[in-house]
XYZ file of N, CA and C in Angstrom:
477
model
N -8.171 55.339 18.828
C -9.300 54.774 18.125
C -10.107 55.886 17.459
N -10.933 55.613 16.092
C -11.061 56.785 15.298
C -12.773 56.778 16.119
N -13.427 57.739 15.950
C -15.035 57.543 16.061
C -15.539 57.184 15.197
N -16.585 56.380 14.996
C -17.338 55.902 14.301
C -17.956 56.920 13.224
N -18.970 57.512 13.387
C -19.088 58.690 11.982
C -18.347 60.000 12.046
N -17.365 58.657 10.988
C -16.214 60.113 10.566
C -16.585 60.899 9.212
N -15.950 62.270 9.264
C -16.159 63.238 8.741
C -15.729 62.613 7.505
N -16.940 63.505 6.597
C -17.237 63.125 5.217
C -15.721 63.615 4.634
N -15.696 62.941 3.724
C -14.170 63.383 2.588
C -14.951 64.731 1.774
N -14.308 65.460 1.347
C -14.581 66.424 0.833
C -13.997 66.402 -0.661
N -15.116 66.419 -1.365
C -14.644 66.031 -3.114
C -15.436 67.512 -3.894
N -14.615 67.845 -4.841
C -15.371 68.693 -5.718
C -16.197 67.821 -6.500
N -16.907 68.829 -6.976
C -17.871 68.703 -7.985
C -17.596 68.207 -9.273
N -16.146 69.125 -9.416
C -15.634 68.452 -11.019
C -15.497 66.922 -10.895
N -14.778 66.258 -9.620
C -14.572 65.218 -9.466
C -15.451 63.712 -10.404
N -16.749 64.572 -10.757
C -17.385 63.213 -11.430
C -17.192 63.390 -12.872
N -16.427 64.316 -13.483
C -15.533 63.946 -14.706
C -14.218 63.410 -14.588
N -13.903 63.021 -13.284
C -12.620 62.538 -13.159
C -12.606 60.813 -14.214
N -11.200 60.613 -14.140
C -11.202 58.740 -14.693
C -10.044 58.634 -13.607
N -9.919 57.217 -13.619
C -9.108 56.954 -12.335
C -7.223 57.338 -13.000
N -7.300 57.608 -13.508
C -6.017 58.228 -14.371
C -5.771 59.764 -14.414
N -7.073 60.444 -13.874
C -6.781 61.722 -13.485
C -7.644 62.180 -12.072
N -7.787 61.117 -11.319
C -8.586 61.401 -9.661
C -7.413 61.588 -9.206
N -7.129 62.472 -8.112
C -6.267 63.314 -7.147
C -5.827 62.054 -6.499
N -4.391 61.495 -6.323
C -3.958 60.444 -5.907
C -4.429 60.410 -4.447
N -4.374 61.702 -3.466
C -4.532 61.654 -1.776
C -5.848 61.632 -2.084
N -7.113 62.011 -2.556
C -8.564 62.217 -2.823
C -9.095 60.507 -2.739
N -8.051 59.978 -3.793
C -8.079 58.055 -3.833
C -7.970 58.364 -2.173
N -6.963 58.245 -1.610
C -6.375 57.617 -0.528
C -7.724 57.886 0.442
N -7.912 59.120 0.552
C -9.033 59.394 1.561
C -10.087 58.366 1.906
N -10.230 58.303 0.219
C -12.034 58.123 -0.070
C -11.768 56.356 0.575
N -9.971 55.698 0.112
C -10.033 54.359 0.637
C -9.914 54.076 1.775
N -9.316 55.338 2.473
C -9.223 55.271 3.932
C -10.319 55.325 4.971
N -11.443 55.694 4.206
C -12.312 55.960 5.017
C -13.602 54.947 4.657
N -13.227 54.310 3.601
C -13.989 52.863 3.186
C -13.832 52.033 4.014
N -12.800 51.583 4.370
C -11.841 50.748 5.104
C -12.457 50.722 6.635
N -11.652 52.014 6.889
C -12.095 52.281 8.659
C -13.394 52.126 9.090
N -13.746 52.577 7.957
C -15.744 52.830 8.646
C -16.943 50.976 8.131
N -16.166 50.151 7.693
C -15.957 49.133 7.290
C -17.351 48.731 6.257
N -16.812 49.918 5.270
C -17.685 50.152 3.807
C -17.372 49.421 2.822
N -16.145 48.746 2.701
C -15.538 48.033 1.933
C -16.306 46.572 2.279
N -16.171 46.131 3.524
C -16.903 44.678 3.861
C -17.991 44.800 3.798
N -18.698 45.567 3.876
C -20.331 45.739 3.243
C -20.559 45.236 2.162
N -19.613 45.915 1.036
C -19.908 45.930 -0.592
C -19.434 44.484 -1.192
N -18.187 43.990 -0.008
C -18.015 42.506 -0.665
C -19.137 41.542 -0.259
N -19.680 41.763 1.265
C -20.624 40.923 1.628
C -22.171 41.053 0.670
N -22.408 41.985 0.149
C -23.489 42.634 -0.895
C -22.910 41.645 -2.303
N -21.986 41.721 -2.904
C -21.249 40.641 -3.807
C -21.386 39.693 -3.971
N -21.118 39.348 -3.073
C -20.915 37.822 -2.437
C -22.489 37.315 -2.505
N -23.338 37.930 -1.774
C -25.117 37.287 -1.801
C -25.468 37.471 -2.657
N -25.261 38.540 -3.406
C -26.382 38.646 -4.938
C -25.446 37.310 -5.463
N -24.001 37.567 -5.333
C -23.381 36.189 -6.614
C -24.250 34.682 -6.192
N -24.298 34.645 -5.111
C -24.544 33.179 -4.460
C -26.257 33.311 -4.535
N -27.363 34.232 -4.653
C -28.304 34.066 -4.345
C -29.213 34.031 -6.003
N -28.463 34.691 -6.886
C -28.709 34.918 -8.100
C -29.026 33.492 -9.133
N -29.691 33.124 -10.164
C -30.284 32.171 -10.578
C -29.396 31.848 -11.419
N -28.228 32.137 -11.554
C -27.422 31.882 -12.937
C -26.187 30.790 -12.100
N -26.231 31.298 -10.446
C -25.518 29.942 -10.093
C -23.302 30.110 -10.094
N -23.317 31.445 -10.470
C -22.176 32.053 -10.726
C -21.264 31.213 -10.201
N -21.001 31.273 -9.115
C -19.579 30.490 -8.800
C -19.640 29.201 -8.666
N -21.241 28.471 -8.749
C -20.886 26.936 -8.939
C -20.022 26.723 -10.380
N -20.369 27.631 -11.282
C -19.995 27.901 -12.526
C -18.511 28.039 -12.743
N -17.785 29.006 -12.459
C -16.676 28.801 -12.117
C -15.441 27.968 -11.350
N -16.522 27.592 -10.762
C -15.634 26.214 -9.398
C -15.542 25.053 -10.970
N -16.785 24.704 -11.096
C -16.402 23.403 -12.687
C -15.724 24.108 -13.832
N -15.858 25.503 -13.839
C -15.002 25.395 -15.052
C -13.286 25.518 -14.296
N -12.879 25.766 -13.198
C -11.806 25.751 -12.996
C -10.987 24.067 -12.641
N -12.148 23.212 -11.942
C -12.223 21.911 -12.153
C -11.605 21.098 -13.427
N -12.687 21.984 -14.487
C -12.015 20.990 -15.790
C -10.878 21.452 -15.933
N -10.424 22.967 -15.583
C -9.013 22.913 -16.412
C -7.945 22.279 -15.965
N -8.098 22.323 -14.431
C -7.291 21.333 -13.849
C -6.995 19.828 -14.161
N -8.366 19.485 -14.580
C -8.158 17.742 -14.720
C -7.699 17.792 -16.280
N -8.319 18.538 -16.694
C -7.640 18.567 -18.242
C -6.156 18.823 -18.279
N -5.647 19.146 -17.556
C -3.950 19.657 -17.411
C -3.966 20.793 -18.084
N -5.177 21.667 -18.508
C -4.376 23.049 -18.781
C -3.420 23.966 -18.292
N -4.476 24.020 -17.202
C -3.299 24.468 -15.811
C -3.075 23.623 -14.792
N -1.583 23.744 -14.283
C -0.668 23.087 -13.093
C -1.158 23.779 -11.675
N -0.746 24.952 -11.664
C -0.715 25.992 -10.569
C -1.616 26.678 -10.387
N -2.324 26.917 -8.863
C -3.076 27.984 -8.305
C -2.582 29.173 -9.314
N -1.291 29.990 -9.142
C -1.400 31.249 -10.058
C -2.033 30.821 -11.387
N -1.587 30.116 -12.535
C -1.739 29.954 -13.853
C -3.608 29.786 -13.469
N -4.111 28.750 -12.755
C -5.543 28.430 -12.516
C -6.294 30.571 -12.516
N -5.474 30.738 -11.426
C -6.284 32.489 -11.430
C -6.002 33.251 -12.246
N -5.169 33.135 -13.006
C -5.084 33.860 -14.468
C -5.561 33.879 -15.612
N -5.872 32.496 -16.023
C -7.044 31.411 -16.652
C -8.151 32.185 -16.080
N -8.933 31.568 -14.795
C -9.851 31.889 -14.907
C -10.271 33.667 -15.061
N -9.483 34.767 -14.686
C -10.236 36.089 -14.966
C -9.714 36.210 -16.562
N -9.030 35.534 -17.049
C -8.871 36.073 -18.451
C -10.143 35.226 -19.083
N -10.459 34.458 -18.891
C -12.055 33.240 -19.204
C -12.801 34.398 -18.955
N -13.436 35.141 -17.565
C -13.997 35.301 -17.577
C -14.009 36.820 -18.615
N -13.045 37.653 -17.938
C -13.008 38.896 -19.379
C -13.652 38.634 -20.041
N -12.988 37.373 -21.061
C -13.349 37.327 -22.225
C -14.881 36.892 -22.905
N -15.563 36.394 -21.827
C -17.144 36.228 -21.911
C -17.328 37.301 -21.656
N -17.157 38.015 -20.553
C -18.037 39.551 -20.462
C -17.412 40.539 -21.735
N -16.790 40.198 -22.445
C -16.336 40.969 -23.831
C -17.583 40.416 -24.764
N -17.716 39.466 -24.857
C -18.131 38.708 -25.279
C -20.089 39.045 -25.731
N -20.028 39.550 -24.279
C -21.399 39.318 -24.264
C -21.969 40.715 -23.272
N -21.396 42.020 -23.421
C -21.076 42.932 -22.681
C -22.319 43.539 -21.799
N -23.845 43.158 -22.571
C -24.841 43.528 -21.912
C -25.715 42.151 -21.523
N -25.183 41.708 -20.659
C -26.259 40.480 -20.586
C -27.463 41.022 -19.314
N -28.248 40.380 -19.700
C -29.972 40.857 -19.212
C -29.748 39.803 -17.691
N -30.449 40.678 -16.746
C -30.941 39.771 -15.358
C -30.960 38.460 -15.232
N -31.059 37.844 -16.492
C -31.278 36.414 -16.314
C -30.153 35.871 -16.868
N -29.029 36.692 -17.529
C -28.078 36.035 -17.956
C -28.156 34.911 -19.211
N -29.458 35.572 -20.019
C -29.240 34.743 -21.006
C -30.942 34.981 -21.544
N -31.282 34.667 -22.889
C -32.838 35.116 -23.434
C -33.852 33.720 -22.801
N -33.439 32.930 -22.638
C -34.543 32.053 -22.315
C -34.410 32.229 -20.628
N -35.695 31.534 -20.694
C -36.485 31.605 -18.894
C -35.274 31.131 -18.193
N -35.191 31.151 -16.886
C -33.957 30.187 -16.200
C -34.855 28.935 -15.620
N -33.623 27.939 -15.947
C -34.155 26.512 -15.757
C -33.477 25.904 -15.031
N -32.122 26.824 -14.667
C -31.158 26.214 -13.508
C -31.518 24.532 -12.722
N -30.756 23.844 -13.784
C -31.080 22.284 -13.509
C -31.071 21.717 -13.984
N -30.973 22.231 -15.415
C -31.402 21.430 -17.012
C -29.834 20.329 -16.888
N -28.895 20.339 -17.815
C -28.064 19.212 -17.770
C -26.655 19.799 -17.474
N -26.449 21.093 -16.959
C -25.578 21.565 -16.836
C -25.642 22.389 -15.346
N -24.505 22.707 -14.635
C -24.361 23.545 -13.495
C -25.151 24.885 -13.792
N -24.697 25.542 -14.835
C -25.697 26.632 -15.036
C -26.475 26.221 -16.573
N -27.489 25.887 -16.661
C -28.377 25.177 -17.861
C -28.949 26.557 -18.569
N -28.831 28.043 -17.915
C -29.886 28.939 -18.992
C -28.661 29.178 -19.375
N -27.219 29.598 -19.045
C -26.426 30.446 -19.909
C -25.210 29.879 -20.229
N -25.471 29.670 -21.498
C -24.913 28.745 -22.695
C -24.252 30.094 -23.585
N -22.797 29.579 -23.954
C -21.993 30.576 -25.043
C -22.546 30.207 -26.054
N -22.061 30.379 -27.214
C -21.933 29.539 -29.093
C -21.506 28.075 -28.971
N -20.814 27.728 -27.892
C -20.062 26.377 -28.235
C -20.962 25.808 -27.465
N -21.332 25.932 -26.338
C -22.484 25.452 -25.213
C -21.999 25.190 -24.275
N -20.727 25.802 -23.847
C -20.225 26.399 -22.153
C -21.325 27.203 -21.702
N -21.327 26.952 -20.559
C -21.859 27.951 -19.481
C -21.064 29.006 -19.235
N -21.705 30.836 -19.600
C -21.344 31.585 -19.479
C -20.386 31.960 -18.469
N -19.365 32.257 -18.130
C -18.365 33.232 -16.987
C -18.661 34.284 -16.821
N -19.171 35.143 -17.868
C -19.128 36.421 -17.450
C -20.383 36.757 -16.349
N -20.300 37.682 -15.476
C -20.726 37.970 -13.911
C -21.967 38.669 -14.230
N -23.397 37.987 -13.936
C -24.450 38.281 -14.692
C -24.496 39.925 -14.219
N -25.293 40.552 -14.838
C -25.568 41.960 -15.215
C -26.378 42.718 -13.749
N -27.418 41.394 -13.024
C -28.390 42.163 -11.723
C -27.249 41.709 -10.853
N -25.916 41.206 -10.573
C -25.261 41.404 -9.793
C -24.325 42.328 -10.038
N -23.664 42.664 -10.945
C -23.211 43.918 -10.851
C -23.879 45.088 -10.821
N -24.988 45.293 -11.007
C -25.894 46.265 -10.855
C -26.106 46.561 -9.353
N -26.110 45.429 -8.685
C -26.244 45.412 -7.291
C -24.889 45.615 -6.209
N -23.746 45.067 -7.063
C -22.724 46.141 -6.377
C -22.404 47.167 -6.531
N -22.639 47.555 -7.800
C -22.644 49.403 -7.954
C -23.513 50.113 -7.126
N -25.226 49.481 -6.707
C -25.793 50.103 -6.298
C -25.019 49.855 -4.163
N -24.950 49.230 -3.960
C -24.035 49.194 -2.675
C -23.051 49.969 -2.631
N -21.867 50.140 -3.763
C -20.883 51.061 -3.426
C -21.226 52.388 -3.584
N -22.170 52.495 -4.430
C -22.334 54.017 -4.827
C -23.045 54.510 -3.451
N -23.569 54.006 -2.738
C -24.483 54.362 -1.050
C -23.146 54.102 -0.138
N -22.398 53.486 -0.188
C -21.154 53.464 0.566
C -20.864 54.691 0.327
N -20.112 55.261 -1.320
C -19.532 56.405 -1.318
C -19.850 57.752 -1.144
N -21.468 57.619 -1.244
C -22.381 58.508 -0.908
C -22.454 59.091 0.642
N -22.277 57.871 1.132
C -22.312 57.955 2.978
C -21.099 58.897 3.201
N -19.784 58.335 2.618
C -18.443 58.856 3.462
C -17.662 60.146 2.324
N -18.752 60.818 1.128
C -18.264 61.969 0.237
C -19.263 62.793 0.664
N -18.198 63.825 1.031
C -19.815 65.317 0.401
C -18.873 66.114 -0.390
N -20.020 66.101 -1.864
C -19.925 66.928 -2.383
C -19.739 68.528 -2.697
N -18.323 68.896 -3.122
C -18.588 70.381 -2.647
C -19.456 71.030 -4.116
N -20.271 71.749 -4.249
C -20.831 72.011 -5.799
C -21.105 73.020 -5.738
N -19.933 73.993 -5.128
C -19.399 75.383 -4.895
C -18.675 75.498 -6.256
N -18.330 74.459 -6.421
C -16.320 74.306 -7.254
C -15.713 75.646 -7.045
N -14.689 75.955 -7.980
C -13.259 77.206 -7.186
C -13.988 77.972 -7.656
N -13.346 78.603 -6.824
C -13.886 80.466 -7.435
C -12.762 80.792 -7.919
């Protein structure tokens, strides 16, 4: 059994010009291994999960009806085709609409009006998919204190 505060991963400094296309493949492994064990990972989904569900825009009632209609509509047959649909839906609103504000939309929230989510309306007058802006803000700010906890920085770099 491992002890509970385990030793920090050790990352250079350069590391925060890394992209995940040039981070040290074992450096990944560490940093996930030690997410995992020290159970930093279930933190950041449970942090997810409440801002999504506690947030005024109503997120996954949102998604549950739009995956609803596609079903009854016969777009999609299958659980896979249904989860492929829906993150390519959603992509494509957060393309769409790449900086959306706390409220997920310019008017006040009215969450109630005639729709599951009534403030955030596309062009056509769907309710937005894309994953409002103070919840991802709020899992970055969770993981980045996760990764903070289990990295120390070396800002020696090589000699």
């Amino acid at each position: 059994m491992t002890n509970t505060p385990s030793t920090p991963v050790k990352v250079p400094s350069s590391a925060a010009n890394y992209t995940s296309a040039t981070l040290d493949p074992d450096l990944r492994s560490q940093i996930n291994t030690v997410l995992l064990r020290d159970g930093h990972v279930a933190n950041i989904q449970e942090a997810l999960l409440h801002a999504l569900n506690s947030h005024n825009a109503n997120w996954p009632t949102t998604i549950q009806n739009h995956a609803l209609a596609l079903l009854r509509s016969g777009e999609v047959t299958t659980f896979p085709a249904l989860l492929h649909r829906i993150l390519d839906d959603v992509r494509h609103d957060s393309a769409l609409n790449p900086a959306t504000s706390s409220t997920n939309g310019s008017k006040p929230a009215t969450n109630g009006e005639a729709k599951a989510n009534g403030d955030a309306k596309d062009s056509d007058g769907k309710a937005s998919l894309a994953v409002p802006q103070a919840v991802m803000e709020e899992a970055l700010r969770v993981a980045r204190e996760s990764l903070e906890a289990v990295c120390d920085v070396d800002d020696k770099g090589s000699s």
